[in-house]
Every structure is written in structure tokens, then in C-alpha cells.
mmCIF file of C-alpha atoms in Angstrom:
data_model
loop_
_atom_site.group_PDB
_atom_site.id
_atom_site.type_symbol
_atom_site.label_atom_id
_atom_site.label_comp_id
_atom_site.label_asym_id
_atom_site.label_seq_id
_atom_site.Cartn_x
_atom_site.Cartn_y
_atom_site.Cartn_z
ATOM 1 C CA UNK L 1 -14.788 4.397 50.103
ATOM 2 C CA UNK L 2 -12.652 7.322 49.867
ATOM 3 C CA UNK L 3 -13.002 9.401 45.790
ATOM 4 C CA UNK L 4 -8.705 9.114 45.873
ATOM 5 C CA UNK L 5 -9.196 5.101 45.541
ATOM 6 C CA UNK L 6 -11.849 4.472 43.791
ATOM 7 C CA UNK L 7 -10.475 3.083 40.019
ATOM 8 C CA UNK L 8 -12.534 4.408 37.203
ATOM 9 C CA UNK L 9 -13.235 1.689 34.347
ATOM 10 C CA UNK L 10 -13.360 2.784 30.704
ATOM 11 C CA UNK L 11 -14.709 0.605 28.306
ATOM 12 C CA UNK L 12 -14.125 2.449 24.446
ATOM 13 C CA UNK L 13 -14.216 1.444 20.859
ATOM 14 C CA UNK L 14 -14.981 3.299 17.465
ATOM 15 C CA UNK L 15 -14.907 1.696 14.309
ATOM 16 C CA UNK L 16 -13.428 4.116 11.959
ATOM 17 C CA UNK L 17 -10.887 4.122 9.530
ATOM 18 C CA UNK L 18 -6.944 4.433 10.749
ATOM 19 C CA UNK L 19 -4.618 3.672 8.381
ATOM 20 C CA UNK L 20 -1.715 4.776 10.908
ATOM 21 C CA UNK L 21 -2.558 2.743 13.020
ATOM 22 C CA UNK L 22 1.168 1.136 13.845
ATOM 23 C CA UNK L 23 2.148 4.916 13.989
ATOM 24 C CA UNK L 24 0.215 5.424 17.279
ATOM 25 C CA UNK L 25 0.928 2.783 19.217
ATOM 26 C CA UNK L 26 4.083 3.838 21.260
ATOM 27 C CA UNK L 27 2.789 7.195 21.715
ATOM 28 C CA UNK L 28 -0.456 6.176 23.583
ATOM 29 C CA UNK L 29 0.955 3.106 25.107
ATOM 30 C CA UNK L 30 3.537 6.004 26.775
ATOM 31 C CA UNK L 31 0.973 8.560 27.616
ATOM 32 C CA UNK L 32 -1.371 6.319 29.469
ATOM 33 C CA UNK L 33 1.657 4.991 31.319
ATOM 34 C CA UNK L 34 2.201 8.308 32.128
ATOM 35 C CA UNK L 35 -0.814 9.178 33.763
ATOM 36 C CA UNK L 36 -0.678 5.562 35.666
ATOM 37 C CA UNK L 37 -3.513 4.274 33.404
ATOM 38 C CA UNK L 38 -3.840 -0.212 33.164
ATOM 39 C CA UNK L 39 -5.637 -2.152 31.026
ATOM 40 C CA UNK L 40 -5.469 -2.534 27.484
ATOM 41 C CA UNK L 41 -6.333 -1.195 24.298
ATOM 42 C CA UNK L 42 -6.443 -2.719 20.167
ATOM 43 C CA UNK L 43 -5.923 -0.454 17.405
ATOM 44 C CA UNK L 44 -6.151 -1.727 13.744
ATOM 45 C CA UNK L 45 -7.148 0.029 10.734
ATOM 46 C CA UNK L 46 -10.575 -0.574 11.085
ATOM 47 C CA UNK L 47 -10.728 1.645 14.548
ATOM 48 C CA UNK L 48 -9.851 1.128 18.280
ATOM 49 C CA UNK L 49 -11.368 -0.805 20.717
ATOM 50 C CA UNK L 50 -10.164 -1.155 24.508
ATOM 51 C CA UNK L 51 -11.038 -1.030 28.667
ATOM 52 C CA UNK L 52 -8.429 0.623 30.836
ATOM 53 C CA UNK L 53 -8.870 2.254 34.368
ATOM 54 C CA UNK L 54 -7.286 4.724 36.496
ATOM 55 C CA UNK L 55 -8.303 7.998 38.817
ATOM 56 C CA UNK L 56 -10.697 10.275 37.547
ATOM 57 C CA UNK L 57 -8.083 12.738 36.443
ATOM 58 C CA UNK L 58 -5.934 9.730 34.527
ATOM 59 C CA UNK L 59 -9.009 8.547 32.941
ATOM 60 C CA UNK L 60 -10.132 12.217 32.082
ATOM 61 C CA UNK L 61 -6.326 12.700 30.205
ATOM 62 C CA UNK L 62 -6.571 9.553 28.409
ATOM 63 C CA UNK L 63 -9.502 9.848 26.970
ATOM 64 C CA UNK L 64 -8.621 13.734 25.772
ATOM 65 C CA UNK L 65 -5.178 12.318 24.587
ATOM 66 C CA UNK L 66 -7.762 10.304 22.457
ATOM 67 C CA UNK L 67 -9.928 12.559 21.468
ATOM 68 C CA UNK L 68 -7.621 15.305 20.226
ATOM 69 C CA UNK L 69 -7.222 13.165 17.164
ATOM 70 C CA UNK L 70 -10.188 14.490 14.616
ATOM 71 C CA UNK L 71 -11.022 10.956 13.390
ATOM 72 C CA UNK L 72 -11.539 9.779 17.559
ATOM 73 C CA UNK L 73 -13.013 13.615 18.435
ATOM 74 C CA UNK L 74 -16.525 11.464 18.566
ATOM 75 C CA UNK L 75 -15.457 8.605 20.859
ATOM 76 C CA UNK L 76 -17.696 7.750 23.071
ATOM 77 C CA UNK L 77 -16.894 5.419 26.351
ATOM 78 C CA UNK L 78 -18.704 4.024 29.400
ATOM 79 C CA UNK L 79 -17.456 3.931 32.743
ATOM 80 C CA UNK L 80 -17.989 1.912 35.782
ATOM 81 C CA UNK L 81 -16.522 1.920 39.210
ATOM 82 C CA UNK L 82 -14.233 -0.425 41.499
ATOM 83 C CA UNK L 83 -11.853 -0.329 44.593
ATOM 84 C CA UNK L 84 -9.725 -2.790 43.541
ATOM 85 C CA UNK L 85 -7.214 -1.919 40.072
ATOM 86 C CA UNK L 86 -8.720 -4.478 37.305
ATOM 87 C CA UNK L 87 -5.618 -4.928 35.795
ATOM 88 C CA UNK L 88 -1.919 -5.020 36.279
ATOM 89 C CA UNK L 89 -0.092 -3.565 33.306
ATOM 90 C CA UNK L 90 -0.937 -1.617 30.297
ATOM 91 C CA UNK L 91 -0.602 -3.018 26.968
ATOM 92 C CA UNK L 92 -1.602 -1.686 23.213
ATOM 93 C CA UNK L 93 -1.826 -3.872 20.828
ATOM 94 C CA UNK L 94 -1.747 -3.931 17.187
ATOM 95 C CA UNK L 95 -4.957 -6.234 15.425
ATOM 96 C CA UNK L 96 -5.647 -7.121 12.107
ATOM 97 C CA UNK L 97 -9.180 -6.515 13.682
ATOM 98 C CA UNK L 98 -9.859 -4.840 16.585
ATOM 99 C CA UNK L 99 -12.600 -7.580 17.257
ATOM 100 C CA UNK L 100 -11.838 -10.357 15.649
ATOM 101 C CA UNK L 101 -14.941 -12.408 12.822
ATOM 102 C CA UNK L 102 -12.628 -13.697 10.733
ATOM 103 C CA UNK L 103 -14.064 -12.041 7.933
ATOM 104 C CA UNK L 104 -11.681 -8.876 6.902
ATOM 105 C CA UNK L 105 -13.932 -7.911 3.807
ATOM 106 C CA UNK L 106 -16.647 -6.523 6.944
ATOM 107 C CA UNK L 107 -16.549 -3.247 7.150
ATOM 108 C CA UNK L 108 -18.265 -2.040 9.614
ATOM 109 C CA UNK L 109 -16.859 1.559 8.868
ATOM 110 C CA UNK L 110 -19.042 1.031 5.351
ATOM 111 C CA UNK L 111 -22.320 -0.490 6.401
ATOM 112 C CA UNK L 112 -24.001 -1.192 10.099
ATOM 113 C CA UNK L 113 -27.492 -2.211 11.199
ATOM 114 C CA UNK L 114 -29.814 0.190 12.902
ATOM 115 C CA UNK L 115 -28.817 1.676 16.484
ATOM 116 C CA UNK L 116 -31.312 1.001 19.303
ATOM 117 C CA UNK L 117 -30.715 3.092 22.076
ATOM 118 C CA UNK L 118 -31.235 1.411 26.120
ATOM 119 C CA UNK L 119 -34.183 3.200 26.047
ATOM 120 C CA UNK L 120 -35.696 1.538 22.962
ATOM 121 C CA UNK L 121 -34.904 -1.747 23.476
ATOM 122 C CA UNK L 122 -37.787 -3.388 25.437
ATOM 123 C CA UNK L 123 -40.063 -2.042 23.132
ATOM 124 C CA UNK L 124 -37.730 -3.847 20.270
ATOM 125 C CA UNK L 125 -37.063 -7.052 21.263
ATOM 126 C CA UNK L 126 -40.549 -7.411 22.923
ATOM 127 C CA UNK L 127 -42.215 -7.021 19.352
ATOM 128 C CA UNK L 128 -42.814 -11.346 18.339
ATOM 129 C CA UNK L 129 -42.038 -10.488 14.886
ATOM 130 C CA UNK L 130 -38.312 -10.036 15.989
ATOM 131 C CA UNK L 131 -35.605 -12.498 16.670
ATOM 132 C CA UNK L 132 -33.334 -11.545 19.257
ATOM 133 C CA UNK L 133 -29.931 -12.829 19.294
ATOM 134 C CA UNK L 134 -26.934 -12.749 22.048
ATOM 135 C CA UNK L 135 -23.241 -12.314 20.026
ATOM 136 C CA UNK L 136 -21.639 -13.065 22.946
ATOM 137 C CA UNK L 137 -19.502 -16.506 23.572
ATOM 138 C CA UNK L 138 -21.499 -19.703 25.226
ATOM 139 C CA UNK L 139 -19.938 -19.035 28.832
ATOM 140 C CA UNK L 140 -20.971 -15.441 28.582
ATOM 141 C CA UNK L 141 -24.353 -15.922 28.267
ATOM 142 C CA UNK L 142 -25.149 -18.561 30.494
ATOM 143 C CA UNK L 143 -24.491 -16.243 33.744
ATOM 144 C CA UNK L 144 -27.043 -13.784 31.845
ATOM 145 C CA UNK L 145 -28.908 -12.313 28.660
ATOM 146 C CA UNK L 146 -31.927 -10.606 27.619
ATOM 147 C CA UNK L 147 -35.418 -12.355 28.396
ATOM 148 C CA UNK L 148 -36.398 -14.444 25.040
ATOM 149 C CA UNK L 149 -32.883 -13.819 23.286
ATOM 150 C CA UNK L 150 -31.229 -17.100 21.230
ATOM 151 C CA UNK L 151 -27.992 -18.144 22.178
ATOM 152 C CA UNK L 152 -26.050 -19.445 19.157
ATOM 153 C CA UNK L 153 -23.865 -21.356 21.329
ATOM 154 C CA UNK L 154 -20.565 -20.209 20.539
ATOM 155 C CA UNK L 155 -17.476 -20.249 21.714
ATOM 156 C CA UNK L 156 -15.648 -17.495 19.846
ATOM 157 C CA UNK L 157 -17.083 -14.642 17.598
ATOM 158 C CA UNK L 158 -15.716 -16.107 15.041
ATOM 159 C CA UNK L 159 -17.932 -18.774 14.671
ATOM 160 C CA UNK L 160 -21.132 -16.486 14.412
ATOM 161 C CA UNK L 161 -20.857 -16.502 10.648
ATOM 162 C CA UNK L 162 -21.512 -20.122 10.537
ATOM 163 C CA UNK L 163 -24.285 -19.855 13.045
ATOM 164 C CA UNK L 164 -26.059 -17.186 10.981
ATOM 165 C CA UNK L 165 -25.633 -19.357 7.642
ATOM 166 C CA UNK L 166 -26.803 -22.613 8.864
ATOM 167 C CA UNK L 167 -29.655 -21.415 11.898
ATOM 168 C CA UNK L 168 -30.718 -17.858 10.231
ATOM 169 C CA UNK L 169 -32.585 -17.070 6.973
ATOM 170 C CA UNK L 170 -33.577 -13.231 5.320
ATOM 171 C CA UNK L 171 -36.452 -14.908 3.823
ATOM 172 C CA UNK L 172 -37.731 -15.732 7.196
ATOM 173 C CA UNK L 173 -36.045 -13.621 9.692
ATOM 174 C CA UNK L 174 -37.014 -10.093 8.408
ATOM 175 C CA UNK L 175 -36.571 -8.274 11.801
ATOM 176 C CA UNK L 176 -32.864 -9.241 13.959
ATOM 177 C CA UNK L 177 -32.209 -7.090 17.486
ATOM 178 C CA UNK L 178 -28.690 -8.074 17.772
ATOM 179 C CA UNK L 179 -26.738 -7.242 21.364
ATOM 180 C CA UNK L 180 -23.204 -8.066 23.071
ATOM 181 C CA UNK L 181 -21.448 -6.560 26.257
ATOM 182 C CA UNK L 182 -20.037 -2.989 25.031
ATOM 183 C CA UNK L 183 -21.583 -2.996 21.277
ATOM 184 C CA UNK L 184 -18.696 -3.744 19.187
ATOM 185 C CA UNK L 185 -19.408 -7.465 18.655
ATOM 186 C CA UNK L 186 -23.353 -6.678 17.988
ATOM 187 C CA UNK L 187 -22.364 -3.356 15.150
ATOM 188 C CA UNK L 188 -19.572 -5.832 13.431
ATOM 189 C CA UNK L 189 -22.015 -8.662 13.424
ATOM 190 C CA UNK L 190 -24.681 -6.224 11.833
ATOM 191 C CA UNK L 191 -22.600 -5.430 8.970
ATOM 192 C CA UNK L 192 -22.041 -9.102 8.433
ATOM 193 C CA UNK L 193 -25.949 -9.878 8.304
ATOM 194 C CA UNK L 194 -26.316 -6.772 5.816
ATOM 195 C CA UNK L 195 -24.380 -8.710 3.577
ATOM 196 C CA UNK L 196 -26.030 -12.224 4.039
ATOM 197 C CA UNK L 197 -29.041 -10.252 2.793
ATOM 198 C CA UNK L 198 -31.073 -9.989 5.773
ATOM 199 C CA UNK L 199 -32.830 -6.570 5.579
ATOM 200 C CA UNK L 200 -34.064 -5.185 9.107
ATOM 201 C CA UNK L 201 -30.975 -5.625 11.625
ATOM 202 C CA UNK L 202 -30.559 -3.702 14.787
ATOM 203 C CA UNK L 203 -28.183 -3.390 17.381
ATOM 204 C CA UNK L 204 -28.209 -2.005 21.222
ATOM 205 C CA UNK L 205 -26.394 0.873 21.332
ATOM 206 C CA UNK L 206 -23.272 0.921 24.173
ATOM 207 C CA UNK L 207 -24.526 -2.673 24.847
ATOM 208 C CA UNK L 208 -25.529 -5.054 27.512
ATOM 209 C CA UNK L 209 -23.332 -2.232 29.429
ATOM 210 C CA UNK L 210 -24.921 1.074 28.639
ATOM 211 C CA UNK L 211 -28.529 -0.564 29.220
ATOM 212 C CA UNK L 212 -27.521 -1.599 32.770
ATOM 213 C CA UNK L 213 -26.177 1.776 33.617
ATOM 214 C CA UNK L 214 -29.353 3.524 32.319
ATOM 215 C CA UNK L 215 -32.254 1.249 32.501
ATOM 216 C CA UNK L 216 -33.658 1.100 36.091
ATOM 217 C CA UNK L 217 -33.803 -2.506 37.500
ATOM 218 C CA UNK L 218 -37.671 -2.809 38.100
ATOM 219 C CA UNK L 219 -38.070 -1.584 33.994
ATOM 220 C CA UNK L 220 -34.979 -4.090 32.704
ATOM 221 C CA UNK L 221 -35.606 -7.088 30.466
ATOM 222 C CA UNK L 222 -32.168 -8.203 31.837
ATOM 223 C CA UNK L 223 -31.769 -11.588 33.668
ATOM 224 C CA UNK L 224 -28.919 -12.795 35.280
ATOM 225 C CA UNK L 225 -25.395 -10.600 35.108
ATOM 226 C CA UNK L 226 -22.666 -9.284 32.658
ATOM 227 C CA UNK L 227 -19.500 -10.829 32.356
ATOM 228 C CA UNK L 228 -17.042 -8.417 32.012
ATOM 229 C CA UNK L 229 -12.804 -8.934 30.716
ATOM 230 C CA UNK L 230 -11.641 -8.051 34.080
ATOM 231 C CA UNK L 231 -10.996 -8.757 37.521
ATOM 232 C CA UNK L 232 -14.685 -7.607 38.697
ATOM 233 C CA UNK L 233 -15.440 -10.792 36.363
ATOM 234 C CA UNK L 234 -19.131 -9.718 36.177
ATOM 235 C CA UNK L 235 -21.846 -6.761 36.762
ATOM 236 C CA UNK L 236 -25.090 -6.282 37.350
ATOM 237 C CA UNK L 237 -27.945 -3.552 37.307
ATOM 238 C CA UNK L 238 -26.201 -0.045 38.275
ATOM 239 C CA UNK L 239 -22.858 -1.692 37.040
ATOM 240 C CA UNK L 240 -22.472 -2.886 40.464
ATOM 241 C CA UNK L 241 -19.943 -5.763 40.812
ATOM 242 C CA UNK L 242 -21.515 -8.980 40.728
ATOM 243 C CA UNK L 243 -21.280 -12.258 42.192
ATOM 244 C CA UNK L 244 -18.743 -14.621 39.800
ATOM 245 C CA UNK L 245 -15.267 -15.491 40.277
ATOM 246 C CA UNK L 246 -12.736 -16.977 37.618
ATOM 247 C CA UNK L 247 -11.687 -20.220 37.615
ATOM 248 C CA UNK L 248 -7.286 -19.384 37.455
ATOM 249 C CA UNK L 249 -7.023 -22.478 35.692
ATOM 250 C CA UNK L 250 -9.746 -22.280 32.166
ATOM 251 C CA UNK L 251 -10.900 -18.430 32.744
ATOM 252 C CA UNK L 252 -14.539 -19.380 33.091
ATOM 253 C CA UNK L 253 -16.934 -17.527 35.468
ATOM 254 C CA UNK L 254 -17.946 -19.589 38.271
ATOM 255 C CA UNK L 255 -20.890 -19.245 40.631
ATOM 256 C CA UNK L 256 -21.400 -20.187 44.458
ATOM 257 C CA UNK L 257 -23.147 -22.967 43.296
ATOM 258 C CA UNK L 258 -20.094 -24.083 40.912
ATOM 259 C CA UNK L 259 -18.230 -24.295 44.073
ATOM 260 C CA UNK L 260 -19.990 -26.974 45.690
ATOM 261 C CA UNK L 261 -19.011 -29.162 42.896
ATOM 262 C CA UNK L 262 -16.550 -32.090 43.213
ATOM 263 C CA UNK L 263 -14.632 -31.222 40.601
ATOM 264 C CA UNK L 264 -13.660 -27.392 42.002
ATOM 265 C CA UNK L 265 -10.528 -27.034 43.624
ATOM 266 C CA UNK L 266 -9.543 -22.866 44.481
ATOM 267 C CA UNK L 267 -7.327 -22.481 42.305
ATOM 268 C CA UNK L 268 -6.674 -25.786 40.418
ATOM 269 C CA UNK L 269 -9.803 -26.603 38.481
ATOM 270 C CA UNK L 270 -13.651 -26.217 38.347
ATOM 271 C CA UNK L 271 -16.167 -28.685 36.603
ATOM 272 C CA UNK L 272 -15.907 -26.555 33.146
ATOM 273 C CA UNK L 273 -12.018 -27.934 32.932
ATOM 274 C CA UNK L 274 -11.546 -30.714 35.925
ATOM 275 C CA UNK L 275 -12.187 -33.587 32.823
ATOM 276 C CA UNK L 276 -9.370 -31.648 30.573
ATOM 277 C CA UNK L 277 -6.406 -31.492 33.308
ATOM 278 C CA UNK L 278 -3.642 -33.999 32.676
ATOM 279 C CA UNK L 279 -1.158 -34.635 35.228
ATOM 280 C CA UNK L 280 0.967 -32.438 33.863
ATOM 281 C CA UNK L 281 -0.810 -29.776 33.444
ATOM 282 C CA UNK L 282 -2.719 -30.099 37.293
ATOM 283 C CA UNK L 283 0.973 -29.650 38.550
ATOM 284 C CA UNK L 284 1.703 -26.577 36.511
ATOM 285 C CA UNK L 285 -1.885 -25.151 37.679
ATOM 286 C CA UNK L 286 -0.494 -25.855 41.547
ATOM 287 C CA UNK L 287 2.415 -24.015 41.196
ATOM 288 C CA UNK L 288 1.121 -21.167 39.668
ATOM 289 C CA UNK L 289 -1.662 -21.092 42.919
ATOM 290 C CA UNK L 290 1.127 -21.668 44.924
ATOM 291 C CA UNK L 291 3.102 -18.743 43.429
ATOM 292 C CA UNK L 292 -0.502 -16.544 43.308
ATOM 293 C CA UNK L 293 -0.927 -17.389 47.038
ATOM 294 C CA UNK L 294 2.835 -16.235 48.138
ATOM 295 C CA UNK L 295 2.300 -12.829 46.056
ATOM 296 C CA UNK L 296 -0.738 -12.432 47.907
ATOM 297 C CA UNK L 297 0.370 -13.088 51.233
ATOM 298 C CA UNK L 298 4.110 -10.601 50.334
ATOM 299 C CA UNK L 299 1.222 -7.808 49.247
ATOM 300 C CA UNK L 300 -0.447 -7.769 52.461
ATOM 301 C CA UNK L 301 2.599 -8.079 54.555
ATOM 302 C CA UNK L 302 3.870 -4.769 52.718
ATOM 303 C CA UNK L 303 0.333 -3.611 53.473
ATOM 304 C CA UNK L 304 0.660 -4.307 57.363
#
């Protein structure tokens, strides 16, 4: 793999408080078009949140063109590696929340649990006196999580609240180890369960994300992979690209195994959305393959 094609992949977010928010949209969304930087990138009052890639330089400008504002001069980001661009546009958005609860009165900016760094995390969530839950949605979790961790079953964040209210009780669960993919779902989630009353939460630093870069695979607590919001789909130990596809049709990761199902056709359906397809909407789903395929096959004769 040659360093000029390799795609760095920045994953970012900082809760903090931006009350221009709307003011610095157009200006970033034109610098990072500038340097040839994709992906996409949420800004709200409550802080910014995003995962773009580019070339090491690009990357590198961005995340100075960041930076140089005093309120972002702390903004940390993870990165992860891929030969193949992730995404095909760039896009900044403006949020009422730059992850969305539900729940505007959380304020993660005023109150968050404890941070755990990679390093401290076995000893954490290995301790029986502490319940570990995944934030992440139901899909997310089923291709992998952290050995022991509950899985509220959800299929946004913003039904977490109601999971914590009617499965979760500060009498009873004194000690929470809350994770998610990058950490921003986990640190909003801890502020939340602050104000239910619970009174030991923590939360994995850099998330599922930064403990696969830095935790060693023979040492990790990790089974399974990490689905990611991009075209790599998912990532395992070392951040290395994993082994899921998307289904084109619902967005859900699917496995080899998935594949051998009746109900998967490339393209068309899988078994998470086969039973949901109506006529109408199986023809739309062709054409778009069909129109996917053609692209495809125009790319690599311009390629050739």
C-alpha cells in the first residue's frame, strides 16, 4: 500500500459550549473541502461531534483549522486507516444535539461520570460489584461488546432513558461502567444517570475505539468487532477492518453467515428486512442495485 493512498479516518467530538454554532458552519464546511477532506461533521451548541478522512496532510489541516479556536484548542480525535475513501461528500450539519437523547436539559458540558481510561477498564468492569452496560443500538452490539456487558436492547439512543428508568435502580446499582464506539454516547448517557440519582458512573474514555487501538489483543476483554458509520462497516483489534458488509437495502451489518440465508439477496434484502419489503419498495431497492452496479462497472472502466 503506497503512504499517498492510504485515507486517514478521524473520528472527533467535544462537548463544550458553542453558542455560534450556525456561525461556523460554512467556514469549515469550505475549508475541509478545500483540503479534499469527506465525511461529516455536527455542530450544535452543546459541542461538535464528527468522522471525516483524507491524506495525512488534509487530516493534519483540518484538525488545526479546528483547533485554532480556544474553546476546540483541547480536541482530541482518533484515527484509523483505509485504502478505500469512506465517504463520498462532505457535509456539516447543524443539531439541536450533536448526539441526539432526546433530553435537551443534559448537559453534559455541566456534569459527566468518571473517565476510565483503555488501560483501566478490565480492572473496572471485571470488579462483580459493577454493572456494565453497552449504549450502543441493538444491531451494534450483536456483532460485538465487552465480555459480561448488558445490552439494553435498543434501537436508538434515544430510548436509553427509558431503559435506565424501568431496568436500572441507584438504590441497587451503586457502581455503572458505561461504554459506546467513540465515547460520546457513553459521557452524554453519564450525565443522564447523574441526574436519575445513581452515584458511581463511569465511562471508557475514546471508547470501544481508543481501547482497540491501545489494548493488545491477547490482554482485551473485547469479543466480537466494532461497527463503525462508514464504508469499512466494522473493526477489530488494531482498528483493522473487519469482516461485515451492509445490507444497501436496511443499513444493517451482515456476516458470512447472514449470507447463506434465504432471505439475502446482494443488494435487495437480507433476513433483518426481507419480511418488511413490499412490492413496491423491492422494485425501488432493484433499481437502485441496478444503478449501484452500472456506477461501479463506469468507475472501473475509467480505471482501465
Amino acid at each position: 500500500m503506497k503512504p499517498e493512498n492510504i485515507q486517514v479516518v478521524a473520528t472527533l467530538y467535544k462537548f463544550v459550549k458553542l453558542p455560534d454554532f450556525t456561525e461556523k458552519q460554512e467556514p469549515l464546511l469550505s475549508y475541509c473541502q478545500g483540503q479534499g477532506v469527506k465525511g461529516t461533521i455536527l455542530l450544535a451548541e452543546e459541542g461538535i461531534n464528527g468522522t471525516i478522512a483524507g491524506s495525512r496532510q488534509a487530516i493534519d489541516s483540518v484538525l488545526w483549522f479546528l483547533r485554532s479556536d480556544p474553546r476546540l484548542a483541547d480536541l482530541e480525535h482518533k484515527e484509523s486507516y483505509t485504502q478505500t475513501p469512506p465517504f463520498e461528500r462532505m457535509k456539516v450539519r447543524l443539531k439541536q444535539e450533536i448526539v441526539t437523547l432526546g433530553l435537551p436539559e443534559i448537559d453534559p458540558n455541566e456534569r459527566v461520570g468518571t473517565y476510565i481510561s483503555p488501560q483501566e477498564w478490565n480492572d473496572l468492569i471485571s470488579d462483580p460489584e459493577v454493572t456494565v452496560i453497552d449504549t450502543r443500538n441493538d444491531y451494534e452490539v450483536n456483532i460485538g461488546t465487552f465480555q459480561g456487558a448488558e445490552n439494553p436492547q435498543t434501537e436508538s439512543f434515544r430510548e436509553f432513558p427509558d431503559y435506565v428508568r424501568h431496568h436500572l435502580d441507584p438504590t441497587q446499582h451503586k457502581k455503572v461502567a458505561l461504554f459506546c464506539t467513540g465515547g460520546i454516547r457513553c459521557e452524554k448517557a453519564s450525565s443522564f444517570m447523574l441526574a436519575q440519582g445513581f452515584a458511581e458512573v463511569y465511562h471508557l474514555k475514546g471508547g470501544i475505539l481508543k481501547y482497540l487501538q491501545e489494548i493488545p489483543a491477547q490482554q482485551s476483554l473485547w469479543e466480537g468487532e466494532c461497527f463503525v458509520f462508514d464504508e469499512r462497516v466494522a473493526v477489530s483489534h488494531g482498528l483493522e477492518s473487519g469482516s461485515y458488509e451492509l445490507c444497501l437495502c436496511c443499513g444493517r451489518p451482515i456476516s458470512e453467515e447472514d449470507k447463506v440465508s434465504p432471505k439475502y439477496e446482494q443488494g435487495i434484502s437480507c433476513a433483518y428486512c426481507f419480511d418488511s419489503l413490499t412490492d413496491e419498495k423491492r422494485a425501488r431497492q432493484q433499481e437502485k442495485w441496478r444503478h449501484y452496479q452500472s456506477q461501479v462497472a463506469n468507475k472501473n472502466k475509467d480505471v482501465g
